[in-house]
PDB file of C-alpha atoms in Angstrom:
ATOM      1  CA  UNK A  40     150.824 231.930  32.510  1.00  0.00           C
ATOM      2  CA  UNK A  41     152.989 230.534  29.825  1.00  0.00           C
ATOM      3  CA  UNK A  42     151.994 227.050  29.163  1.00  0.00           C
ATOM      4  CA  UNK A  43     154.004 224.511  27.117  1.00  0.00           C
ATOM      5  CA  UNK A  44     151.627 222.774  23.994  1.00  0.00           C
ATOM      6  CA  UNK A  45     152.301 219.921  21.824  1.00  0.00           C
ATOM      7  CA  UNK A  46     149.876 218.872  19.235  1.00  0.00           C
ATOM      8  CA  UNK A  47     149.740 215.315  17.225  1.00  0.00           C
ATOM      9  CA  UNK A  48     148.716 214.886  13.667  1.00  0.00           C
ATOM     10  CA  UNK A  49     145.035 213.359  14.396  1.00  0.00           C
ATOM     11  CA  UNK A  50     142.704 216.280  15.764  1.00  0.00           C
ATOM     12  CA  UNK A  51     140.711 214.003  17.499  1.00  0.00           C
ATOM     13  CA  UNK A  52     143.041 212.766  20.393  1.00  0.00           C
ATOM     14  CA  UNK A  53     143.008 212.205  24.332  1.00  0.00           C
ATOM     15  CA  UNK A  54     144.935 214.467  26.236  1.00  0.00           C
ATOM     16  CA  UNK A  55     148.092 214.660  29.025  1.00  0.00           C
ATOM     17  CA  UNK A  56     148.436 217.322  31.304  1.00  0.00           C
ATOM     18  CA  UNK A  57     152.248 217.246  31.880  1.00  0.00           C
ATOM     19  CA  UNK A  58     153.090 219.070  35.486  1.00  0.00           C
ATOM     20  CA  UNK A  59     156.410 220.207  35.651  1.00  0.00           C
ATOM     21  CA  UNK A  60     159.840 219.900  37.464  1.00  0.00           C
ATOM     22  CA  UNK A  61     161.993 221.365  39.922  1.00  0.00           C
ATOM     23  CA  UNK A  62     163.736 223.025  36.390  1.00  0.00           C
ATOM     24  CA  UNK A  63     160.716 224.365  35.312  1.00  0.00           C
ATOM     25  CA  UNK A  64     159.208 224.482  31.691  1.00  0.00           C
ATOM     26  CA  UNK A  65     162.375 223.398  30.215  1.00  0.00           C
ATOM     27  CA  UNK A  66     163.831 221.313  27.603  1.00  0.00           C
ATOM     28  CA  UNK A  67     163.346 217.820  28.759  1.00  0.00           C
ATOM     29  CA  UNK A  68     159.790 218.839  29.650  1.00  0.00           C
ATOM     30  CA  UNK A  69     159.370 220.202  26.294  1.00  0.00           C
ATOM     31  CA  UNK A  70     160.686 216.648  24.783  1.00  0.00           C
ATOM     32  CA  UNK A  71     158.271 214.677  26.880  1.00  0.00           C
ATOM     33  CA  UNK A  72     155.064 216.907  25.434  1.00  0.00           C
ATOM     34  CA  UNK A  73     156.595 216.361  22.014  1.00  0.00           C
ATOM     35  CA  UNK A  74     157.314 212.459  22.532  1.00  0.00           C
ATOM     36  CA  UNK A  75     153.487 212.308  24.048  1.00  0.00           C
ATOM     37  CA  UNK A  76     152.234 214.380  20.685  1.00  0.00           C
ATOM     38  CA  UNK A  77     154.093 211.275  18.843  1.00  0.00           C
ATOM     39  CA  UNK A  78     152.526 209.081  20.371  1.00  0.00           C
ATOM     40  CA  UNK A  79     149.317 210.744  19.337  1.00  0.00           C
ATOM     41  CA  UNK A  80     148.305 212.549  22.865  1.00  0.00           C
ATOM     42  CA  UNK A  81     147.391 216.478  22.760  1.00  0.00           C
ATOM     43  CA  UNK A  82     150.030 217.565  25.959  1.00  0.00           C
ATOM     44  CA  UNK A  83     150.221 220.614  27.614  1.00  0.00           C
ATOM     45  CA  UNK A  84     152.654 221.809  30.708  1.00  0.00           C
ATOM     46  CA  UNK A  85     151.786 224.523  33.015  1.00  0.00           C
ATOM     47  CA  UNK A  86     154.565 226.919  33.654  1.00  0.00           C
ATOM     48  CA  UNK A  87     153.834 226.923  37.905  1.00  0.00           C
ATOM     49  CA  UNK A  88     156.380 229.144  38.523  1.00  0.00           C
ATOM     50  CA  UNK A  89     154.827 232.004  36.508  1.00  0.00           C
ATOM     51  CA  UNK A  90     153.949 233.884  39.841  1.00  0.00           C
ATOM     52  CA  UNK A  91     157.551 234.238  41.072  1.00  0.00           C
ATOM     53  CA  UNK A  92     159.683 237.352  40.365  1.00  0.00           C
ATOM     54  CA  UNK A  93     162.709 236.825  38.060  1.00  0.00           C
ATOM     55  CA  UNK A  94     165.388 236.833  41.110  1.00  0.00           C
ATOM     56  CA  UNK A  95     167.559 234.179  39.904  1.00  0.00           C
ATOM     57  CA  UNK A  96     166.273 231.786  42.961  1.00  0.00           C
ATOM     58  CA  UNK A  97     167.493 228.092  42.562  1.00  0.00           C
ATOM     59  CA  UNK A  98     165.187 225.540  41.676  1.00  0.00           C
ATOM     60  CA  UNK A  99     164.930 224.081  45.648  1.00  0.00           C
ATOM     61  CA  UNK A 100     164.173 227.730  46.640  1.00  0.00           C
ATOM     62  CA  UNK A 101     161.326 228.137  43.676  1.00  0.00           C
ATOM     63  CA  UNK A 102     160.067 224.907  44.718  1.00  0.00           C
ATOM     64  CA  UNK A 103     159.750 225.770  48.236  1.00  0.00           C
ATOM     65  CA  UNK A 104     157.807 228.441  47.827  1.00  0.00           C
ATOM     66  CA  UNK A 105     154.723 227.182  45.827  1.00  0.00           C
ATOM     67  CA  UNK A 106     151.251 226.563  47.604  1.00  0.00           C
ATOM     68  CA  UNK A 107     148.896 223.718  46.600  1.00  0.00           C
ATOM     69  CA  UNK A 108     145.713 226.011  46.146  1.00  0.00           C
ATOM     70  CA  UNK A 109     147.787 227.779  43.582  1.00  0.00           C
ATOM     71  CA  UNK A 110     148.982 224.741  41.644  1.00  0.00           C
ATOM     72  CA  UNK A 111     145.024 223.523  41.360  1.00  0.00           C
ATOM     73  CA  UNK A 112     144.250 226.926  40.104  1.00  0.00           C
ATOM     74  CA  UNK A 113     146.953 226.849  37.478  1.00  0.00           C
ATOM     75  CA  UNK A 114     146.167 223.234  36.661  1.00  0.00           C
ATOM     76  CA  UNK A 115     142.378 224.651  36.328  1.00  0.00           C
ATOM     77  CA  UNK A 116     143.264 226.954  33.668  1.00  0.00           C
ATOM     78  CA  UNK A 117     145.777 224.870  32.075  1.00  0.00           C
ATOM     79  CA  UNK A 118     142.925 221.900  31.335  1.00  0.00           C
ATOM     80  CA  UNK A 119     140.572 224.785  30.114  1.00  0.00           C
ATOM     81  CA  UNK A 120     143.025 225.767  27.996  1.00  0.00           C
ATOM     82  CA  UNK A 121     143.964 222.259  26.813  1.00  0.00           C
ATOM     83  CA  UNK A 122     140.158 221.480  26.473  1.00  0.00           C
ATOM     84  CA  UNK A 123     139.852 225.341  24.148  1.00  0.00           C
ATOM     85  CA  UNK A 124     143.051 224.833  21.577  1.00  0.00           C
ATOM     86  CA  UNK A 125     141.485 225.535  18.434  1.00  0.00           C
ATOM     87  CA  UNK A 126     143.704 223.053  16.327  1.00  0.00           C
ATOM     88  CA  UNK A 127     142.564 219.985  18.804  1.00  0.00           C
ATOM     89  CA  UNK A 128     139.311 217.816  19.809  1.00  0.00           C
ATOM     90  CA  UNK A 129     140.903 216.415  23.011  1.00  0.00           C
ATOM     91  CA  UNK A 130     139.151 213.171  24.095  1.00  0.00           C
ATOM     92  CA  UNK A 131     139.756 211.660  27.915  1.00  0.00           C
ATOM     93  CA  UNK A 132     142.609 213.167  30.265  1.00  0.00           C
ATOM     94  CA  UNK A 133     145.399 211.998  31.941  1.00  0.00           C
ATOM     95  CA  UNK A 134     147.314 214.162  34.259  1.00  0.00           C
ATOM     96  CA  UNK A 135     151.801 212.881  34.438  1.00  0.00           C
ATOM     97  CA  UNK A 136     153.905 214.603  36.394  1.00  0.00           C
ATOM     98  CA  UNK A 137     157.860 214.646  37.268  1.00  0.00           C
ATOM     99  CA  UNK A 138     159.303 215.443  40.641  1.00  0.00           C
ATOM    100  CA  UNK A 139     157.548 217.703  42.209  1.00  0.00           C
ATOM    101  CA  UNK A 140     154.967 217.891  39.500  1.00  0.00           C
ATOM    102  CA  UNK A 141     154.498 213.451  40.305  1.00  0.00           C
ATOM    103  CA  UNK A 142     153.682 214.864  43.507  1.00  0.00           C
ATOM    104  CA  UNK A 143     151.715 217.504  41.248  1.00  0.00           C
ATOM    105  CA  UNK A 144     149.729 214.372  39.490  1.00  0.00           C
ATOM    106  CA  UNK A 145     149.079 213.351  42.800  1.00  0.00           C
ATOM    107  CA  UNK A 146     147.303 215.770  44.086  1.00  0.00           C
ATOM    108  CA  UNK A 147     145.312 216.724  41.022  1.00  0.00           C
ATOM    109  CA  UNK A 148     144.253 213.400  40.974  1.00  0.00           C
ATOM    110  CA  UNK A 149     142.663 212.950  44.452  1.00  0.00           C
ATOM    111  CA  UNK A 150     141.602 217.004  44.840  1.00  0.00           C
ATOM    112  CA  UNK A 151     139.576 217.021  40.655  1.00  0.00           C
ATOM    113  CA  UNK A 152     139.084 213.313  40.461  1.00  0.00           C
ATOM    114  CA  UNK A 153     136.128 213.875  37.843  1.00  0.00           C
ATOM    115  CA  UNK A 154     139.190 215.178  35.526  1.00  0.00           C
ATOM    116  CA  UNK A 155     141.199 212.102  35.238  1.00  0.00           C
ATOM    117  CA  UNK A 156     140.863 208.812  32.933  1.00  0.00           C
ATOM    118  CA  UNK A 157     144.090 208.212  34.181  1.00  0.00           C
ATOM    119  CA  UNK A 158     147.764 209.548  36.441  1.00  0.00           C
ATOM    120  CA  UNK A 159     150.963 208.655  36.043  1.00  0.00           C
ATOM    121  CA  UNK A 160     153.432 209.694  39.284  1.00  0.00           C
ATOM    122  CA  UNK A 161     156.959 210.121  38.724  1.00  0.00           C
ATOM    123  CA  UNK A 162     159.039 210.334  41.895  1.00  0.00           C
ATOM    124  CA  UNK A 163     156.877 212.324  42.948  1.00  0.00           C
ATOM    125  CA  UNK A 164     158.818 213.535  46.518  1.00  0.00           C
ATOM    126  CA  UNK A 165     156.531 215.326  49.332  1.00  0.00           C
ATOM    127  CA  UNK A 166     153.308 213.285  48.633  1.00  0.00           C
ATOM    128  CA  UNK A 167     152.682 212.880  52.525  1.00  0.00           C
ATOM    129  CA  UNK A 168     152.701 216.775  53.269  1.00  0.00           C
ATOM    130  CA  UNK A 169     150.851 219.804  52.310  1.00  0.00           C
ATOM    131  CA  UNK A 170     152.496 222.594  50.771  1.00  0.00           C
ATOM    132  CA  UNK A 171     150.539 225.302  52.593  1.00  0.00           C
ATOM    133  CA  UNK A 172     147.416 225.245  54.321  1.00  0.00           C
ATOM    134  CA  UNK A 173     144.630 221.998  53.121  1.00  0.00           C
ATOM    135  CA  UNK A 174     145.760 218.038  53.073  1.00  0.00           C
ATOM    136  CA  UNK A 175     148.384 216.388  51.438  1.00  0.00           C
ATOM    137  CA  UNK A 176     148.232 214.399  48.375  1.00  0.00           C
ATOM    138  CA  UNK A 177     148.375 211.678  50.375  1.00  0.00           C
ATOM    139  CA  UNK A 178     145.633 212.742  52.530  1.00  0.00           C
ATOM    140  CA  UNK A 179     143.477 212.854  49.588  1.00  0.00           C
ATOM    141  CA  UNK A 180     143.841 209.170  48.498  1.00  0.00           C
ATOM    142  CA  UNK A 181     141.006 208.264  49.301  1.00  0.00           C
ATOM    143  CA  UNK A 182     139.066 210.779  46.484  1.00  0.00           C
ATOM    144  CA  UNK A 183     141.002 209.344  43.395  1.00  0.00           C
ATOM    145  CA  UNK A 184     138.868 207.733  41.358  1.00  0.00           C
ATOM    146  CA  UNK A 185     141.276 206.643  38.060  1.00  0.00           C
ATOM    147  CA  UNK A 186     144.016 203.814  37.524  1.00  0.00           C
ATOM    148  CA  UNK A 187     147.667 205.177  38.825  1.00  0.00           C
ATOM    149  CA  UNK A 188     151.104 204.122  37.459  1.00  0.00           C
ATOM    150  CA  UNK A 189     154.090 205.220  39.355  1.00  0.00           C
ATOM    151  CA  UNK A 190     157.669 205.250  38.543  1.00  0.00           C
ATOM    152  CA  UNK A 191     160.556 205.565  41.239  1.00  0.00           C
ATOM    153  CA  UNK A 192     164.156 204.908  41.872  1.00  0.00           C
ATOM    154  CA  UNK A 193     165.392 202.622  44.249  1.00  0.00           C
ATOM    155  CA  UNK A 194     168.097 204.865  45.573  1.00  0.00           C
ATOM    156  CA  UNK A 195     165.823 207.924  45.785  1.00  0.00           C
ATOM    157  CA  UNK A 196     165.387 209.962  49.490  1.00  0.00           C
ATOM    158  CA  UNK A 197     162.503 211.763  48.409  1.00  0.00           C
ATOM    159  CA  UNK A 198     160.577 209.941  48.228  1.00  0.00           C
ATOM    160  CA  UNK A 199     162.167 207.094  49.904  1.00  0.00           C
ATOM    161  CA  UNK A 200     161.164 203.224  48.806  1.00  0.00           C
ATOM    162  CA  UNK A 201     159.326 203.528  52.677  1.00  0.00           C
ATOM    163  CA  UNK A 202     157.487 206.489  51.471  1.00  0.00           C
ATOM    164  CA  UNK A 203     156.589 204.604  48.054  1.00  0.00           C
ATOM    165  CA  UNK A 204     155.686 201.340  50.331  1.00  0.00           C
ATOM    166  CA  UNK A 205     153.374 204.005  52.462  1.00  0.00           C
ATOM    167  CA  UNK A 206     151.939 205.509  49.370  1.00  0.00           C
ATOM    168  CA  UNK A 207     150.996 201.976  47.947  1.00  0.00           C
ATOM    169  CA  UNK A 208     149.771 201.035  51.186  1.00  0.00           C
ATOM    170  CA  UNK A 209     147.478 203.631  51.095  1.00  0.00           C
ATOM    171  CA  UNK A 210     146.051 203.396  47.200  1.00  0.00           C
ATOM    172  CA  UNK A 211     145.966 199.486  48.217  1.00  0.00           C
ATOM    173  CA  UNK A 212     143.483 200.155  51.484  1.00  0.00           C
ATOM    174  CA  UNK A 213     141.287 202.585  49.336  1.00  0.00           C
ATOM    175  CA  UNK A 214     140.933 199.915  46.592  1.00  0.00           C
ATOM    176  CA  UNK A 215     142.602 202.223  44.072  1.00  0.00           C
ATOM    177  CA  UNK A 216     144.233 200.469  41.090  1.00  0.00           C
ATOM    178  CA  UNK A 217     147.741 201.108  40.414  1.00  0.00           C
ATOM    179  CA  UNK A 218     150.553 200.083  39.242  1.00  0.00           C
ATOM    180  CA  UNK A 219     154.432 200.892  40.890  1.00  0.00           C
ATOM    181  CA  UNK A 220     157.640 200.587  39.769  1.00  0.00           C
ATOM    182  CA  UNK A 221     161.196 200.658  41.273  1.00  0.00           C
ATOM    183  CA  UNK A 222     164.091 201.027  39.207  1.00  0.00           C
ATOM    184  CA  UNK A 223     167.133 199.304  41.089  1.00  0.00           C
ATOM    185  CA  UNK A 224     170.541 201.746  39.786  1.00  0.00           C
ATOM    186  CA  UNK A 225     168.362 204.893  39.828  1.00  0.00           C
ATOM    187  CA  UNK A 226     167.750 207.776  41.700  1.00  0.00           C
ATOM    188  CA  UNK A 227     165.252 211.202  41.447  1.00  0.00           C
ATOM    189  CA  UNK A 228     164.880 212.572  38.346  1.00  0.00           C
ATOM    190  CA  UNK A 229     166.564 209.272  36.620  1.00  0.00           C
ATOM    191  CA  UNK A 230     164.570 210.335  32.966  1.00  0.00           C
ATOM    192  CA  UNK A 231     165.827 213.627  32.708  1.00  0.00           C
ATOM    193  CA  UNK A 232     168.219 213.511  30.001  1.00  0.00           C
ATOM    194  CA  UNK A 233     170.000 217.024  30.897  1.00  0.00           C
ATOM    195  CA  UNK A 234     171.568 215.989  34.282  1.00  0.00           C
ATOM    196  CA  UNK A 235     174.009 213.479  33.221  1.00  0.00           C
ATOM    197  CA  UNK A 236     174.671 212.613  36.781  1.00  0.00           C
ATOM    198  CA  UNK A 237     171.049 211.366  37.488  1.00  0.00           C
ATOM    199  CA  UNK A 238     170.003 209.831  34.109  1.00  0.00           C
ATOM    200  CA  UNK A 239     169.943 206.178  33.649  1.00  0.00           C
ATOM    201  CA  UNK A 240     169.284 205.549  30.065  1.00  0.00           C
ATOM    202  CA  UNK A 241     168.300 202.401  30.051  1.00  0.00           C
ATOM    203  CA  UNK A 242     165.656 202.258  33.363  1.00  0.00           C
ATOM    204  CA  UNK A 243     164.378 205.731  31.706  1.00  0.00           C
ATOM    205  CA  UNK A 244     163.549 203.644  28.193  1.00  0.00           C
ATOM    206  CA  UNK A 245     161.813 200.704  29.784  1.00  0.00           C
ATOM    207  CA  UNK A 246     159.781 203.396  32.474  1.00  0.00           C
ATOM    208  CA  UNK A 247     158.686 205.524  29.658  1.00  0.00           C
ATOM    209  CA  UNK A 248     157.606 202.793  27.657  1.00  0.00           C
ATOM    210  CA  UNK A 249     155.537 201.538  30.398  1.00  0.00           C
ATOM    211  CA  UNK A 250     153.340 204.577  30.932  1.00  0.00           C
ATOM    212  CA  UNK A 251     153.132 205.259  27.103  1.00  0.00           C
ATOM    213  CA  UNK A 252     151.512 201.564  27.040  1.00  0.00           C
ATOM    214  CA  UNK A 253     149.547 202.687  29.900  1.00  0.00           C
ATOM    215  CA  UNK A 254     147.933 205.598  28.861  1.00  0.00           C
ATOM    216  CA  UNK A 255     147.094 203.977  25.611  1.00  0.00           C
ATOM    217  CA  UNK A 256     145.330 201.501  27.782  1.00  0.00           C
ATOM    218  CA  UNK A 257     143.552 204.078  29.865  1.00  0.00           C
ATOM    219  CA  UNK A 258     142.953 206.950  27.199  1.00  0.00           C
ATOM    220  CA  UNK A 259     142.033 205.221  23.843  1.00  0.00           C
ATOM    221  CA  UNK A 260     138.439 205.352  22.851  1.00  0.00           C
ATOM    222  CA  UNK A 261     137.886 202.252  20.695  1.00  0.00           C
TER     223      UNK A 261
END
C-alpha cells in the first residue's frame, strides 16, 4: 500500500493520520501532509484504494466499492507505519480526514478510540451508514473517547446540515466534546484547491486555520 509521508524539521513531533478523498492520494492531499509537516506534525495518508484494479473507474465508482473492515485494516498499518519511520519520534495522534476519508476520521475514531488525542471531520458524507457489513460511524459514537472538530458547508447534500444537526446530536447525548462548523457559500469538498468549481478560498483559510489551532491544542506536549 502506497502511503503518502510528510516529515517536519523537529524529530520529536505528534502525528496526523490524513485519510483520503474521493480523488485519492493526490495533489491537494499531498499539500495538506506538507502544510501539517509545516506546522510541525509528522502526517501520513493511506492510499485506500490500493486494492482496486487499474480500470479507469471514476472516483464515485472507487468510492462505492470500499468496505469499512478494510479501511481499519489499512488505517492499522498506516499508524504502524507512521509510529516505525525511522527519521521521526511521533508523539500523540490525531486522525483528519476529507470527504469520504471525514467520514474515514469518523469511524477510526469511535472503532480504535485508544488511538486518538484528537479527530478532525471534514464533510465527512455517509457517517449514518455502514459501508459493508458492522455499524456505521455513527453507530459507533458512543466509543469515541477524544475532542472532535468538524468542518462542513452549508450548501452540502452529503452530508446535509440535518445530517450534521443529527451527528451533533448524537456526540452531544454521548457527552463527547466537539466542535462544528458551517461555512455559509460552501459546498463538499470547499478546501480542495483543484476543483475550481467547489473551492471557496476564503471559508477554506479560516476552516484550516481552525483545526491547525486545534490540533495544536489537542496534540502539543508542554
Amino acid at each position: 500500500m502506497r502511503v503518502g509521508v510528510a516529515t517536519p524539521s523537529s524529530r520529536d513531533a505528534p502525528g496526523v493520520l490524513v485519510m483520503i478523498h474521493g480523488p485519492g492520494l493526490d495533489g491537494f492531499i499531498e499539500a495538506q501532509l506538507d502544510d501539517l509537516a509545516r506546522h510541525g506534525y509528522v502526517a501520513a495518508a493511506p492510499d485506500l484504494f490500493h486494492r482496486q484494479p487499474d480500470d479507469g473507474a471514476d472516483p464515485l465508482t472507487r468510492v462505492g466499492r470500499l468496505l469499512d473492515q478494510e479501511i481499519l485494516e489499512d488505517a492499522d498499518s498506516a499508524r504502524r507505519h507512521l509510529r516505525s519511520l525511522p527519521d521521526a519520534s511521533v508523539g500523540p495522534l490525531a486522525v483528519l480526514g476529507f470527504c469520504m476519508g471525514g467520514r474515514g476520521a469518523y469511524l477510526l475514531a469511535g472503532a480504535r478510540p485508544r488511538w486518538w488525542s484528537a479527530a478532525a471531520v471534514f464533510y465527512g458524507g455517509n457517517i449514518l451508514v455502514p459501508w459493508g457489513d458492522g455499524p456505521s460511524p455513527f453507530d459507533l459514537t458512543g466509543r469515541i473517547r477524544c475532542p472532535m472538530i468538524g468542518i462542513f458547508g452549508a450548501d452540502d447534500s452529503n452530508p446535509s446540515p440535518d445530517d450534521v444537526n443529527r451527528i451533533a446530536a448524537n456526540l452531544t447525548r454521548h457527552d463527547i466534546s466537539h466542535d462544528f462548523h458551517t461555512y455559509a457559500g460552501a459546498g463538499h469538498a470547499f478546501l480542495n484547491f483543484t476543483n475550481a468549481d467547489r473551492h471557496r478560498p476564503e471559508q477554506a483559510r479560516d476552516a484550516w486555520s481552525k483545526v491547525l489551532a486545534f490540533l495544536d491544542r489537542h496534540l502539543r506536549v508542554t
